[in-house]
Coordinates of C-alpha atoms and ligand atoms in Angstrom, one line a residue:
M1 CA 10.8 82.1 -41.0
H2 CA 12.1 81.4 -37.5
R3 CA 11.9 77.9 -36.0
P4 CA 13.1 78.3 -32.4
D5 CA 12.6 74.6 -31.5
P6 CA 14.5 71.9 -33.5
H7 CA 11.7 69.4 -32.6
S8 CA 8.8 71.4 -34.0
Y9 CA 7.6 72.9 -37.2
Y10 CA 6.4 75.9 -35.1
D11 CA 7.4 79.2 -36.8
S12 CA 7.4 82.1 -34.3
A13 CA 6.6 84.6 -37.1
Q14 CA 3.2 82.9 -37.5
P15 CA 0.0 83.2 -35.4
K16 CA 0.1 81.4 -32.1
A17 CA -2.8 79.3 -30.7
R18 CA -3.9 80.6 -27.3
R19 CA -6.5 78.0 -26.5
L20 CA -7.6 74.5 -27.7
Q21 CA -11.1 73.1 -27.7
L22 CA -10.8 69.3 -28.0
K23 CA -13.5 66.7 -28.8
L24 CA -12.2 63.2 -28.5
G25 CA -14.1 60.0 -29.2
V26 CA -12.3 57.1 -27.7
D27 CA -12.8 53.8 -29.7
F28 CA -11.2 50.8 -28.1
A29 CA -12.4 48.4 -30.9
T30 CA -10.3 50.2 -33.5
K31 CA -7.7 51.7 -31.1
R32 CA -8.3 55.1 -32.5
I33 CA -9.4 58.5 -31.3
D34 CA -11.8 60.4 -33.6
G35 CA -10.8 64.0 -32.8
E36 CA -11.7 67.6 -33.5
V37 CA -9.5 70.4 -32.3
V38 CA -10.3 74.0 -32.5
L39 CA -7.3 76.3 -32.3
E40 CA -8.3 79.8 -30.9
F41 CA -5.9 82.6 -31.7
G42 CA -7.3 85.2 -29.3
A43 CA -7.0 87.8 -32.1
N44 CA -7.5 87.9 -35.9
A45 CA -5.0 85.7 -37.5
T46 CA -4.0 85.4 -41.1
G47 CA -1.4 83.7 -43.4
L48 CA 0.5 80.5 -43.1
L49 CA 0.2 78.3 -40.1
D50 CA 2.5 75.3 -39.6
L51 CA 1.3 72.6 -37.2
D52 CA 3.0 69.4 -36.0
T53 CA 1.4 66.1 -36.7
K54 CA 2.6 62.5 -36.7
G55 CA 0.7 59.5 -37.9
L56 CA -2.6 61.5 -38.0
E57 CA -5.2 61.2 -40.6
I58 CA -6.4 64.7 -41.4
L59 CA -10.1 64.8 -42.5
S60 CA -11.1 68.4 -42.8
V61 CA -10.0 72.0 -41.9
Q62 CA -12.4 74.8 -41.4
A63 CA -11.6 78.5 -40.7
S64 CA -14.2 80.4 -38.6
G65 CA -16.4 82.5 -40.9
H66 CA -14.8 81.0 -44.1
G67 CA -15.8 77.3 -44.2
P68 CA -13.4 74.7 -45.4
I69 CA -9.9 75.8 -46.3
P70 CA -7.2 73.9 -48.1
W71 CA -4.4 72.2 -46.2
E72 CA -1.2 70.4 -47.1
L73 CA 0.4 67.6 -45.2
G74 CA 4.2 67.5 -45.7
E75 CA 6.4 64.4 -46.1
A76 CA 6.9 62.4 -42.9
D77 CA 10.2 63.1 -41.1
A78 CA 11.2 60.2 -38.8
I79 CA 11.6 62.4 -35.8
L80 CA 9.3 65.4 -36.4
G81 CA 6.5 63.8 -38.3
S82 CA 4.6 65.7 -40.9
R83 CA 4.1 69.4 -41.2
L84 CA 0.4 70.4 -41.6
R85 CA 0.4 73.7 -43.4
L86 CA -2.7 75.8 -43.4
D87 CA -3.2 79.2 -45.2
L88 CA -5.6 81.2 -43.0
P89 CA -7.9 83.6 -44.7
A90 CA -7.8 87.2 -43.4
D91 CA -9.3 87.8 -40.0
T92 CA -9.5 84.1 -38.9
Q93 CA -10.4 83.9 -35.2
E94 CA -10.2 80.1 -34.9
V95 CA -9.6 77.1 -37.1
A96 CA -11.2 73.6 -36.6
I97 CA -9.4 70.4 -37.7
T98 CA -11.1 67.0 -37.7
Y99 CA -8.7 64.0 -37.7
R100 CA -8.2 60.5 -36.6
T101 CA -5.2 59.0 -34.7
S102 CA -3.5 55.8 -35.9
P103 CA -3.7 52.6 -33.8
D104 CA 0.0 52.5 -33.0
T105 CA 0.5 56.2 -32.1
M106 CA 3.4 56.8 -29.7
A107 CA 1.4 59.1 -27.3
L108 CA -1.3 56.5 -26.7
Q109 CA -1.1 53.0 -25.2
W110 CA -4.2 50.9 -25.6
L111 CA -4.3 48.1 -23.0
E112 CA -6.3 44.9 -23.2
P113 CA -8.3 44.0 -20.1
S114 CA -5.7 41.3 -19.3
Q115 CA -3.0 44.1 -19.0
T116 CA -5.0 45.8 -16.2
E117 CA -5.4 44.9 -12.5
G118 CA -9.1 44.2 -12.8
K119 CA -8.8 42.3 -16.1
V120 CA -12.4 43.2 -17.0
A121 CA -12.1 46.4 -19.1
P122 CA -9.7 48.0 -21.5
Y123 CA -7.5 51.0 -20.6
L124 CA -6.0 53.9 -22.4
F125 CA -3.3 56.3 -21.3
S126 CA -1.3 59.0 -23.0
Q127 CA 2.3 60.1 -22.6
C128 CA 3.1 63.2 -24.6
Q129 CA 6.6 64.1 -23.4
Q130 CA 9.0 64.4 -25.1
I131 CA 7.3 65.3 -28.5
H132 CA 4.3 63.0 -28.8
A133 CA 1.4 65.4 -28.4
R134 CA 1.4 65.7 -32.2
T135 CA 0.5 62.0 -32.4
M136 CA -2.7 62.7 -30.5
V137 CA -3.6 66.3 -31.6
P138 CA -2.5 68.5 -34.5
C139 CA -0.9 71.4 -32.7
Q140 CA 2.1 73.7 -32.3
D141 CA 4.0 71.0 -30.4
T142 CA 6.7 73.0 -28.7
P143 CA 6.8 74.3 -25.1
V144 CA 7.4 77.8 -26.4
V145 CA 3.7 77.9 -27.2
R146 CA 1.4 77.6 -24.2
V147 CA -2.3 76.9 -24.5
A148 CA -5.3 76.7 -22.1
Y149 CA -7.7 74.0 -23.1
K150 CA -11.2 72.7 -22.8
A151 CA -12.0 69.1 -23.7
E152 CA -15.0 66.7 -24.2
V153 CA -14.0 63.1 -24.1
T154 CA -16.5 60.4 -25.0
V155 CA -15.9 56.8 -23.8
P156 CA -17.8 53.6 -23.4
E157 CA -20.3 53.6 -20.5
G158 CA -18.8 52.3 -17.3
L159 CA -15.3 53.8 -18.0
T160 CA -14.0 57.0 -16.6
A161 CA -11.9 59.6 -18.3
V162 CA -9.4 61.9 -16.5
M163 CA -7.2 64.6 -18.0
S164 CA -4.5 67.0 -17.0
A165 CA -7.3 69.5 -16.3
G166 CA -10.2 70.2 -13.9
P167 CA -13.4 68.2 -14.3
A168 CA -16.3 70.2 -15.7
G169 CA -19.2 67.7 -15.7
D170 CA -20.2 64.5 -17.4
E171 CA -23.3 62.9 -18.9
A172 CA -24.5 59.7 -20.6
T173 CA -24.9 60.2 -24.3
G174 CA -27.8 57.7 -24.6
D175 CA -26.0 55.4 -27.0
G176 CA -24.0 53.4 -24.5
R177 CA -21.3 56.0 -24.2
H178 CA -20.5 58.7 -21.6
T179 CA -19.0 62.2 -22.2
F180 CA -16.6 63.8 -19.7
R181 CA -15.8 67.5 -19.9
F182 CA -12.6 69.2 -18.7
T183 CA -11.2 72.7 -18.5
M184 CA -7.6 73.8 -18.0
P185 CA -7.7 77.5 -17.6
Q186 CA -3.9 78.0 -17.1
P187 CA -1.7 77.9 -20.2
I188 CA 0.4 74.7 -20.5
P189 CA 3.0 73.5 -23.0
S190 CA 1.6 70.7 -25.3
Y191 CA 3.7 68.0 -23.7
L192 CA 1.5 68.3 -20.6
L193 CA -1.7 67.4 -22.4
A194 CA -2.8 64.1 -20.8
L195 CA -5.6 61.7 -21.0
A196 CA -6.4 58.3 -19.3
V197 CA -9.5 56.2 -19.7
G198 CA -10.3 53.1 -17.7
R199 CA -12.2 51.5 -14.8
L200 CA -11.2 54.0 -12.2
A201 CA -12.0 54.7 -8.5
C202 CA -10.7 57.6 -6.3
R203 CA -10.0 58.4 -2.7
D204 CA -9.6 61.9 -1.2
L205 CA -6.3 62.5 0.6
S206 CA -6.9 66.1 1.6
P207 CA -9.3 68.9 0.5
R208 CA -7.1 69.5 -2.6
A209 CA -5.5 66.1 -3.2
R210 CA -7.1 62.9 -4.5
V211 CA -5.7 59.6 -5.8
W212 CA -7.2 57.7 -8.7
A213 CA -6.5 54.0 -9.6
E214 CA -8.3 50.9 -10.6
P215 CA -10.7 49.7 -7.8
E216 CA -8.3 46.8 -7.0
T217 CA -5.4 49.2 -6.1
V218 CA -7.1 52.4 -4.9
E219 CA -6.9 51.5 -1.2
A220 CA -3.2 50.6 -1.4
A221 CA -2.6 53.8 -3.3
A222 CA -4.4 55.9 -0.8
W223 CA -2.4 54.4 2.0
E224 CA 1.0 54.8 0.2
F225 CA 0.4 58.4 -0.8
A226 CA -1.4 59.5 2.4
G227 CA 1.4 62.0 3.2
V228 CA 1.0 64.1 0.0
E229 CA -0.6 67.1 1.7
D230 CA 2.5 67.4 4.0
M231 CA 4.6 67.4 0.8
I232 CA 2.5 70.1 -0.8
L233 CA 3.0 72.3 2.3
K234 CA 6.7 71.8 2.2
A235 CA 6.9 72.5 -1.5
E236 CA 4.8 75.7 -1.0
S237 CA 7.3 76.9 1.7
L238 CA 10.0 76.6 -1.0
F239 CA 8.3 78.0 -4.0
G240 CA 5.2 79.9 -3.0
P241 CA 1.5 79.0 -3.1
Y242 CA 0.5 75.9 -5.2
P243 CA -0.5 77.3 -8.6
W244 CA -2.8 74.7 -10.0
D245 CA -5.7 74.5 -7.5
R246 CA -5.8 70.7 -7.2
Y247 CA -3.1 68.1 -6.9
D248 CA -4.6 64.8 -8.0
M249 CA -2.7 61.6 -8.9
L250 CA -3.5 58.6 -11.1
V251 CA -1.8 55.2 -10.6
L252 CA -1.5 53.6 -14.0
P253 CA -1.2 49.9 -15.0
P254 CA 2.3 48.5 -14.8
S255 CA 3.2 49.1 -18.5
F256 CA 3.5 52.9 -17.8
P257 CA 7.0 53.6 -19.1
Y258 CA 8.1 56.2 -16.6
G259 CA 8.1 56.5 -12.8
G260 CA 5.9 59.5 -13.0
M261 CA 4.7 62.2 -15.3
E262 CA 4.0 65.6 -14.0
N263 CA 0.7 66.2 -15.9
P264 CA -0.7 69.3 -14.1
R265 CA -3.7 68.6 -11.8
M266 CA -3.3 64.8 -12.6
T267 CA 0.2 63.4 -11.9
F268 CA 0.6 60.0 -13.6
L269 CA 2.4 57.4 -11.5
T270 CA 3.7 53.9 -12.0
P271 CA 2.2 51.2 -9.8
T272 CA 5.7 50.1 -8.9
L273 CA 5.6 52.9 -6.3
L274 CA 3.1 50.9 -4.3
A275 CA 5.8 49.3 -2.1
G276 CA 3.5 48.9 0.9
D277 CA 5.9 50.8 3.1
R278 CA 5.8 54.4 1.7
S279 CA 9.5 53.9 0.8
L280 CA 9.2 55.2 -2.8
V281 CA 7.3 58.4 -2.3
D282 CA 10.3 60.4 -3.5
V283 CA 8.8 60.1 -6.9
V284 CA 5.7 61.9 -5.7
A285 CA 7.8 64.6 -4.2
H286 CA 9.5 64.9 -7.6
E287 CA 6.3 65.1 -9.6
L288 CA 4.8 67.6 -7.1
A289 CA 7.9 69.8 -7.4
H290 CA 7.3 69.9 -11.1
S291 CA 4.1 71.9 -10.4
W292 CA 6.6 74.9 -10.2
T293 CA 9.8 73.8 -11.9
G294 CA 8.7 72.5 -15.3
N295 CA 4.9 73.2 -15.3
L296 CA 5.0 76.8 -14.1
V297 CA 8.4 77.7 -15.4
T298 CA 9.1 75.5 -18.4
N299 CA 12.0 74.6 -20.7
A300 CA 11.7 76.3 -24.1
S301 CA 12.6 73.1 -25.8
M302 CA 14.2 69.8 -25.1
E303 CA 17.6 71.4 -25.5
H304 CA 16.9 73.1 -22.1
F305 CA 15.4 70.0 -20.4
W306 CA 17.7 70.4 -17.4
L307 CA 15.8 73.6 -16.4
N308 CA 12.8 71.3 -15.8
E309 CA 14.6 68.3 -14.3
G310 CA 17.7 69.7 -12.5
F311 CA 15.6 72.1 -10.5
T312 CA 13.0 69.4 -9.8
V313 CA 15.5 66.8 -8.5
W314 CA 17.0 69.5 -6.3
A315 CA 13.6 70.5 -5.0
E316 CA 12.6 66.8 -4.5
R317 CA 15.6 66.3 -2.2
K318 CA 14.9 69.6 -0.4
I319 CA 11.4 68.4 0.3
L320 CA 12.6 65.0 1.5
R321 CA 15.2 66.6 3.8
T322 CA 12.6 68.7 5.5
L323 CA 10.3 65.7 5.9
H324 CA 12.9 63.0 6.8
G325 CA 16.2 64.7 7.7
D326 CA 19.7 65.1 6.3
D327 CA 20.6 61.4 6.2
A328 CA 17.6 60.6 3.9
A329 CA 18.5 63.5 1.6
A330 CA 22.1 62.3 1.4
L331 CA 21.0 58.8 0.4
G332 CA 18.8 60.4 -2.3
W333 CA 21.9 62.2 -3.6
A334 CA 23.9 59.0 -3.5
M335 CA 21.3 57.1 -5.5
G336 CA 21.3 60.0 -8.0
Q337 CA 25.1 59.8 -8.2
K338 CA 24.8 56.1 -9.3
A339 CA 22.2 57.0 -11.9
L340 CA 24.4 59.8 -13.2
E341 CA 27.5 57.6 -13.4
D342 CA 25.4 55.0 -15.3
S343 CA 24.2 57.6 -17.8
L344 CA 27.7 59.1 -18.3
E345 CA 29.0 55.6 -19.0
R346 CA 26.1 54.9 -21.5
F347 CA 27.0 58.1 -23.4
A348 CA 30.8 57.7 -23.1
N349 CA 30.9 57.7 -26.9
E350 CA 28.4 60.6 -27.3
P351 CA 29.9 63.2 -25.0
H352 CA 27.7 65.9 -26.7
L353 CA 24.7 64.3 -24.9
T354 CA 26.3 64.8 -21.5
V355 CA 26.2 68.6 -21.4
L356 CA 23.3 70.4 -19.9
R357 CA 22.7 72.9 -22.7
L358 CA 22.0 70.4 -25.4
H359 CA 22.1 70.8 -29.2
L360 CA 19.6 68.4 -30.6
T361 CA 19.0 69.2 -34.3
G362 CA 18.5 65.9 -36.0
I363 CA 18.5 64.0 -32.7
D364 CA 15.3 62.3 -31.3
P365 CA 14.9 63.7 -27.8
D366 CA 13.9 60.2 -26.6
D367 CA 17.4 59.0 -27.7
A368 CA 19.0 61.8 -25.7
F369 CA 17.0 61.0 -22.6
S370 CA 19.1 60.1 -19.5
S371 CA 19.7 60.9 -15.8
I372 CA 22.2 63.7 -16.8
P373 CA 19.8 66.6 -17.0
Y374 CA 18.3 65.4 -13.7
E375 CA 21.4 64.8 -11.7
K376 CA 24.1 67.0 -13.2
G377 CA 21.4 69.7 -13.4
A378 CA 20.5 69.2 -9.7
R379 CA 24.2 69.5 -8.8
L380 CA 24.5 72.8 -10.6
V381 CA 21.5 74.1 -8.7
A382 CA 23.0 72.8 -5.4
A383 CA 26.3 74.4 -6.3
L384 CA 24.6 77.8 -6.8
E385 CA 22.8 77.4 -3.5
R386 CA 26.0 76.6 -1.6
E387 CA 27.7 79.6 -3.3
V388 CA 25.2 82.2 -2.3
G389 CA 23.8 80.6 0.9
E390 CA 20.5 79.0 1.6
D391 CA 18.5 82.2 2.5
R392 CA 19.7 84.2 -0.5
F393 CA 19.1 81.3 -2.8
H394 CA 15.6 80.9 -1.4
R395 CA 14.8 84.5 -2.1
F396 CA 16.3 84.1 -5.6
L397 CA 14.0 81.1 -6.3
R398 CA 10.9 83.1 -5.4
E399 CA 12.0 85.9 -7.7
Y400 CA 12.8 83.4 -10.5
M401 CA 9.3 81.8 -10.2
D402 CA 7.5 85.2 -10.1
A403 CA 9.4 86.6 -13.0
H404 CA 8.8 83.5 -15.3
R405 CA 5.4 82.1 -14.2
F406 CA 3.6 80.5 -17.1
T407 CA 6.5 81.1 -19.5
S408 CA 8.9 78.8 -21.3
I409 CA 12.6 79.9 -21.1
T410 CA 16.0 78.9 -22.5
T411 CA 19.3 78.3 -20.6
E412 CA 20.5 81.6 -21.9
Q413 CA 17.5 83.4 -20.4
F414 CA 18.1 81.6 -17.1
C415 CA 21.8 82.6 -17.0
S416 CA 20.9 86.3 -17.7
F417 CA 18.5 86.2 -14.8
V418 CA 21.1 84.7 -12.5
D419 CA 23.7 87.2 -13.6
A420 CA 21.2 90.0 -12.7
K421 CA 20.1 88.7 -9.4
L422 CA 23.2 86.8 -8.1
P423 CA 26.1 88.5 -9.9
G424 CA 29.3 86.4 -10.1
A425 CA 27.6 83.2 -8.9
L426 CA 27.7 81.4 -12.3
V427 CA 31.4 82.1 -12.7
A428 CA 32.1 81.1 -9.1
V429 CA 30.6 77.7 -9.5
N430 CA 32.0 77.2 -13.0
A431 CA 28.5 76.9 -14.5
R432 CA 30.0 76.8 -18.0
A433 CA 31.5 73.4 -17.2
Y434 CA 28.1 72.0 -16.3
L435 CA 26.3 73.7 -19.2
N436 CA 28.7 73.2 -22.1
E437 CA 31.3 70.6 -21.1
P438 CA 30.9 66.8 -21.0
G439 CA 31.0 64.8 -17.7
L440 CA 30.7 66.2 -14.2
P441 CA 33.0 69.0 -13.0
A442 CA 35.4 67.9 -10.3
S443 CA 34.2 70.8 -8.2
A444 CA 30.6 69.5 -8.1
P445 CA 29.0 69.4 -4.6
Q446 CA 29.5 66.2 -2.6
F447 CA 26.7 64.9 -0.3
R448 CA 27.9 62.8 2.6
S449 CA 26.6 61.4 5.8
T450 CA 28.0 59.1 8.4
M451 CA 25.6 56.3 7.3
L452 CA 26.5 56.8 3.7
D453 CA 30.2 56.6 4.5
T454 CA 29.6 53.3 6.4
L455 CA 27.7 51.8 3.5
T456 CA 30.3 52.9 1.0
A457 CA 33.1 51.4 3.0
L458 CA 31.3 48.1 3.6
A459 CA 30.5 47.7 0.0
A460 CA 34.0 48.5 -1.0
G461 CA 35.2 45.6 1.2
W462 CA 33.0 43.1 -0.5
A463 CA 35.7 41.6 -2.8
A464 CA 38.0 41.2 0.2
G465 CA 35.3 39.2 2.0
E466 CA 33.8 41.9 4.2
R467 CA 30.1 41.4 5.0
P468 CA 27.6 43.4 7.0
S469 CA 26.8 41.9 10.4
A470 CA 23.3 40.6 11.3
S471 CA 22.8 43.6 13.6
Q472 CA 23.8 46.0 10.8
I473 CA 21.4 44.4 8.4
A474 CA 18.6 44.5 10.9
G475 CA 19.0 48.2 11.4
W476 CA 19.0 49.3 7.8
S477 CA 16.2 51.2 6.1
T478 CA 15.0 50.3 2.7
N479 CA 17.0 53.1 1.1
E480 CA 20.1 52.2 3.1
L481 CA 19.9 48.6 1.8
L482 CA 19.4 50.0 -1.7
V483 CA 22.5 52.2 -1.6
Y484 CA 24.5 49.3 -0.3
L485 CA 23.4 47.0 -3.1
Q486 CA 24.1 49.8 -5.6
K487 CA 27.6 50.2 -4.3
L488 CA 28.5 46.5 -4.6
P489 CA 30.7 45.4 -7.5
R490 CA 28.6 44.9 -10.7
Q491 CA 30.0 41.4 -11.1
V492 CA 29.5 39.1 -8.2
T493 CA 29.6 35.3 -8.1
Q494 CA 26.7 32.9 -7.9
A495 CA 27.7 32.1 -4.3
D496 CA 27.6 35.8 -3.5
C497 CA 24.1 36.0 -4.9
A498 CA 23.0 33.1 -2.7
W499 CA 24.5 34.9 0.3
L500 CA 22.8 38.2 -0.5
D501 CA 19.4 36.5 -1.0
T502 CA 19.7 34.5 2.2
H503 CA 20.7 37.5 4.3
F504 CA 18.5 40.2 2.8
Q505 CA 15.5 38.1 1.6
L506 CA 15.7 39.9 -1.8
M507 CA 13.6 37.7 -3.9
G508 CA 10.3 38.5 -2.1
R509 CA 10.8 42.3 -2.0
G510 CA 7.8 44.5 -2.7
N511 CA 10.0 47.5 -3.2
H512 CA 10.9 47.5 -6.9
E513 CA 14.1 49.6 -6.5
I514 CA 15.5 46.8 -4.2
L515 CA 14.1 44.0 -6.3
V516 CA 15.4 45.4 -9.6
E517 CA 18.8 46.2 -8.1
W518 CA 19.0 42.6 -6.8
L519 CA 17.8 41.1 -10.1
T520 CA 20.4 43.2 -12.0
L521 CA 23.2 41.7 -9.9
A522 CA 21.7 38.2 -10.3
A523 CA 21.3 38.5 -14.0
A524 CA 24.9 39.6 -14.5
A525 CA 26.0 36.6 -12.4
D526 CA 23.9 34.2 -14.5
Y527 CA 22.2 33.1 -11.2
E528 CA 19.5 30.7 -12.3
P529 CA 17.4 30.7 -9.1
A530 CA 16.5 34.4 -9.9
F531 CA 15.3 33.6 -13.5
P532 CA 11.6 33.0 -12.6
K533 CA 11.5 36.3 -10.7
L534 CA 13.3 38.1 -13.6
R535 CA 10.8 36.7 -16.0
E536 CA 7.9 37.7 -13.7
V537 CA 9.1 41.3 -13.3
L538 CA 10.0 41.8 -17.0
L539 CA 6.6 40.4 -18.1
R540 CA 4.7 42.7 -15.8
V541 CA 6.5 46.0 -15.6
G542 CA 7.2 48.3 -18.5
R543 CA 9.0 51.1 -16.6
M544 CA 12.1 52.0 -18.6
K545 CA 14.2 52.7 -15.5
Y546 CA 13.9 49.0 -14.7
L547 CA 14.0 47.5 -18.2
R548 CA 17.3 49.2 -19.1
P549 CA 19.5 47.7 -16.2
L550 CA 17.8 44.3 -16.3
Y551 CA 18.1 43.7 -20.0
G552 CA 21.5 45.3 -19.9
A553 CA 22.7 42.8 -17.2
L554 CA 21.2 39.9 -19.2
E555 CA 23.8 40.5 -21.9
A556 CA 26.4 38.7 -19.7
T557 CA 26.4 35.2 -21.0
P558 CA 24.9 33.2 -23.9
R559 CA 22.4 31.6 -21.6
T560 CA 21.2 35.0 -20.2
R561 CA 21.1 36.5 -23.7
A562 CA 18.8 33.7 -24.8
L563 CA 16.7 34.3 -21.7
A564 CA 16.5 38.0 -22.5
R565 CA 15.3 37.3 -26.1
E566 CA 12.8 34.8 -25.0
I567 CA 11.3 37.1 -22.3
Y568 CA 11.3 40.0 -24.6
A569 CA 9.4 38.1 -27.3
A570 CA 6.7 37.3 -24.7
A571 CA 6.7 40.7 -23.0
S572 CA 7.1 43.2 -25.8
P573 CA 3.4 43.2 -27.0
G574 CA 2.6 44.5 -23.5
Y575 CA 5.3 47.2 -23.4
H576 CA 4.7 50.8 -24.3
G577 CA 6.2 51.9 -27.7
L578 CA 8.8 54.0 -25.9
S579 CA 9.9 51.0 -23.8
R580 CA 9.9 48.7 -26.8
R581 CA 12.2 51.1 -28.7
V582 CA 14.7 51.2 -25.8
V583 CA 14.9 47.4 -25.3
Q584 CA 14.9 46.5 -28.9
G585 CA 17.8 48.9 -29.4
M586 CA 19.7 47.1 -26.5
L587 CA 19.0 43.5 -27.8
D588 CA 20.1 44.5 -31.3
K589 CA 23.5 45.3 -29.9
F590 CA 23.9 42.0 -28.0
P591 CA 26.6 39.6 -29.4
A592 CA 25.1 36.7 -31.3
Ligands
ZN1 ZN1 10.9 65.1 -13.7

């Protein structure tokens, strides 16, 4: 027996699924999916087959040519779920499993009409990363196993289904429902399975890019993301031709727990990116870059997550630099530095979670999630680039992509490849310190610009009474203001809050990065005029990146703690399970 991934029952000595055929019946009334999955092995398979499941009701298992076969569902592990063990008869080509999902499965969030923009129809979306595909489909739920898939999704008439796959036709079923077909010919890791169902409209942005959203937001989304084709072209100049045919995006309702999820052919995005001024499109650059780093070359398990995220953050800033110049990229790195420092502080007592090459046996990957694989990882990639020079690193990247396309690799495989292609580079940048030691190495690359230095100096003078002039304020871009706010002391006075709101008009900001940074300062200062806005944002938005600092800042005083508990009681039914888990964990640690 060999289980290479601590988060999966997958055994590499057993047969591997090559392709899935899914039939999913979406039932909003019971909040369940009635599913059938056929696992195709691409060859004759035989013997034991261990699959991952969590909260699934298994109804029957049939092996091709053999009829029903026995199955055994193991005890439920809190992190892994239950092992579904099959014993395949000799020469099994494929095996079919019928099952039902539970109403509170982690991968699926079922929204009431009131939780959508249109407020007239329910909505369903999936989020399978880190290890939640097993709550939607019995499968070998590890990135080591890659599968192509076909799917048929049946939904109530009037609703549209989209998946991380190409559309392959649709038709009315005649009983008030509608079936949508999909095909994903390229092999993907299970965490990139994705489904959304709702009242959806779309707009074309280029011959290969389209944005989907509810009809109420689709025009705003098309305007916000109009520049996506330029980004695709820049990304192609870094990595080579776009490998997934189409780049479509779906703007989700506000409870979506992440900024974006790089589901291939259908990036999922939070509506908090619709700032109205295209100031938050860095998230699109990030999800797009995942088309190569993550989706094409994939981490072999969550212990190597930095291979996905570190490269992608580096690429995101590379794309932004070619589109908007050095200053914009330096601001991106500065915002990343803040996120990195916050995460290092959060894990101050768990230094083993601040290394890049993680060891996660017995640890839920959602608990290990932070900005560290993103930002520390990106700094290691940038250090390698600086060491060997931009041109040589660019050639290396192309070779790395070509050698590992459609495979899932470990940190150790990555290091061997670097040693072969860029001998000495890992030692020169002290890669061991990034990979195996806590914190950030002192030698990590710095990213500076004149503007960034000005903002840093101004913010450092806050406590001594220094304030930006009216002309400085008028000249700042959205991201410059954001970096300034991020660099202010975490504890300001209520008078300071009033000054900031008056001079920067913070309360009415449509850009959620600015709004949340402001509300975090205001919450920590127990600044009552901001309470209604705090309540409004926390009731509407379920993005974990925002919930964490806001609820964290509300720990400051008895009054803000009471406010946090009151808002959470009202807001939590609308949050995604992942978000609920994070916030509940924070509130549990509040002083009484
Ligand atoms: Zn990412």
